[in-house]
Amino acid sequence: MDKNDLNSKLILPKEKMQQYGYKIVDLIVNHFENQNSKTPVNQASREEMDVLLTEEIPNNPTPANEVLDFVMDHVIPHSNIVSHPKSFSFVPGPSNYISAMADTIATGFNIFSGGWAASPAAAQLEIVTMNWLLKIFGFPTKKGGGIFTSGGSMANLTALVTARRIKCKSDFSKATIYLSDQAHSSNIKAIKVIGLKKEQIRIIPTDLEFKVSLNKLKNAIARDRLEGLKPFCIIASAGTTNTGTVDPLDEIADICEKEKLWLHIDGAYGAAAILSKNGKKLLKGIRRADSLTVDPHKWFFQPYEIGCLLVKNHNWLSSTFSEKPEYLRDIEGNESEINFYDHGIQLTRRFRALKFYMSLKTFGLESFKKAIQYNIELCEQTEAILRKSAQWEVTSPATLAIINFRYHPINHKLSEKQLDQINQSISKKIVDSGEALLVTTVLQGQVVLRMCLINPRTTIEDINDTLKKCEDYGRKEIQELEILN
Ligand SMILES: *Cc1c(COP(=O)(O)O)cnc(C)c1O
């Protein structure tokens, strides 16, 4: 066969594949080795990207190495490095090499992880790793179950579809759902997707510690019942994205028991902290959820995409999602042989369990525990540094490795508006410099800086270094303000 014949079958000769693959492995290893010396922020405008990347459909082949070099030169560098030790914002993605390679295997072998018949071992590994997670969170392993999803958003959606089905059956016209003003936006998105109207959603205010107000929650439920509505679900946060705050899980579980409501706990950010000493205490009551979202591509150090939904009773998933179309008839199998397409939304699914399995086995759970404990202690150390400084004010204390703070030197009289402006500007300057990814959030009306420290590569030097730079920016900003006055 000549080259063109191979091309038209999308096939490469063996040596080419090897050479290409080895080159890519070297590039990835190089990334893991050298990322610390790069800048974490790499932004570009639409105009710049248009100039760099817009092109017509390529009708004819281009040499593979040429395409690869182009991607390495022009595509990959224009992304933030979310595993960089100075990537403090949003939720970092520390990832790990074993899982990255495991994803390569899953993709390379193109394992279909939808049904038992197509890949019994993939289904079994999903059952095995799900059992590990059920154990970690104190869920029943016999009756309980779960499914890996693309991320926390899909896990939350899968949970709410299930809650609606189990609690409301087919009529949810009067159903109402409750969540706090600090709950993650993906929950509201999911509520919209399941077809609830605005009038069926109750956003409950939080207290000064950003926990849902139990009193207001109870009042809202009582009021809705009086009006003939049908409360069906409370979404509690186990680690809010803003502050790491855990809602009072036990008390909410009590309300759910008494009112016969579904308890969904969104632990996408914080649930993994159960592997640490403090986290275990803070997350007390998490086992009482009917459904729990965990997001291994956050604090279980997995590369994107892997989220997870755990449920108390695996039958809830199958009774919600299973359809029996005639073309899947031959592969239904028996009940213990789980078809994960019957437990969630996707039919064709990538083999997500593999990376979770291989990384946990390779490093051992003890290493994960140590890494999470390190993250939590690093954040507490950061809080101590900020509290001892005359430049900084802590606005929400280190909680599950998240801290919020603002530049607020005690020897200057600054208005709230000026403080907002200064902190916004500090963030903009440090982000523009590329030096660190440190953006603001708003807490109780104040613009504050937020650090999320779940990257085991981050050291106290990285933090001190960043704070120093921020102090310089802040000082200059104040000088400018005072000159203006
Ligand atoms: C990140 C996050 C989500 C969404 O998860 P994705 O994996 O980004 O889809 C949901 N809830 C909380 C609390 C989160 O932190």
Coordinates of C-alpha atoms and ligand atoms in Angstrom, one line a residue, residues 91 150-154 156 184 186-187 239-241 266-269 295 297-298, ligand 1:
V91 CA -10.1 25.4 41.8
S150 CA -17.6 14.2 33.2
G151 CA -17.4 16.5 36.3
G152 CA -19.3 17.9 39.2
S153 CA -21.9 19.7 37.1
M154 CA -23.0 16.5 35.5
N156 CA -25.2 17.4 40.3
H184 CA -22.4 26.4 43.2
S186 CA -24.0 24.3 38.4
N187 CA -26.9 23.4 40.8
G239 CA -17.2 23.0 50.8
T240 CA -18.5 26.0 49.0
T241 CA -16.3 27.2 46.1
D266 CA -22.6 19.0 46.6
G267 CA -19.1 18.0 47.7
A268 CA -17.5 18.7 44.3
Y269 CA -15.1 21.0 46.0
D295 CA -15.2 15.7 41.9
H297 CA -10.6 16.1 39.0
K298 CA -10.4 18.6 41.8
Ligands
LIG1 C1 -16.4 22.9 40.7 C2 -17.7 22.7 41.4 C3 -18.8 22.2 40.7 C4 -18.8 21.9 39.2 O1 -18.0 20.9 38.9 P1 -17.3 20.8 37.4 O2 -16.4 19.6 37.6 O3 -16.6 22.0 37.2 O4 -18.4 20.5 36.5 C5 -20.0 22.0 41.4 N1 -20.0 22.3 42.7 C6 -19.0 22.8 43.4 C7 -19.1 23.1 44.9 C8 -17.8 23.0 42.8 O5 -16.7 23.5 43.4

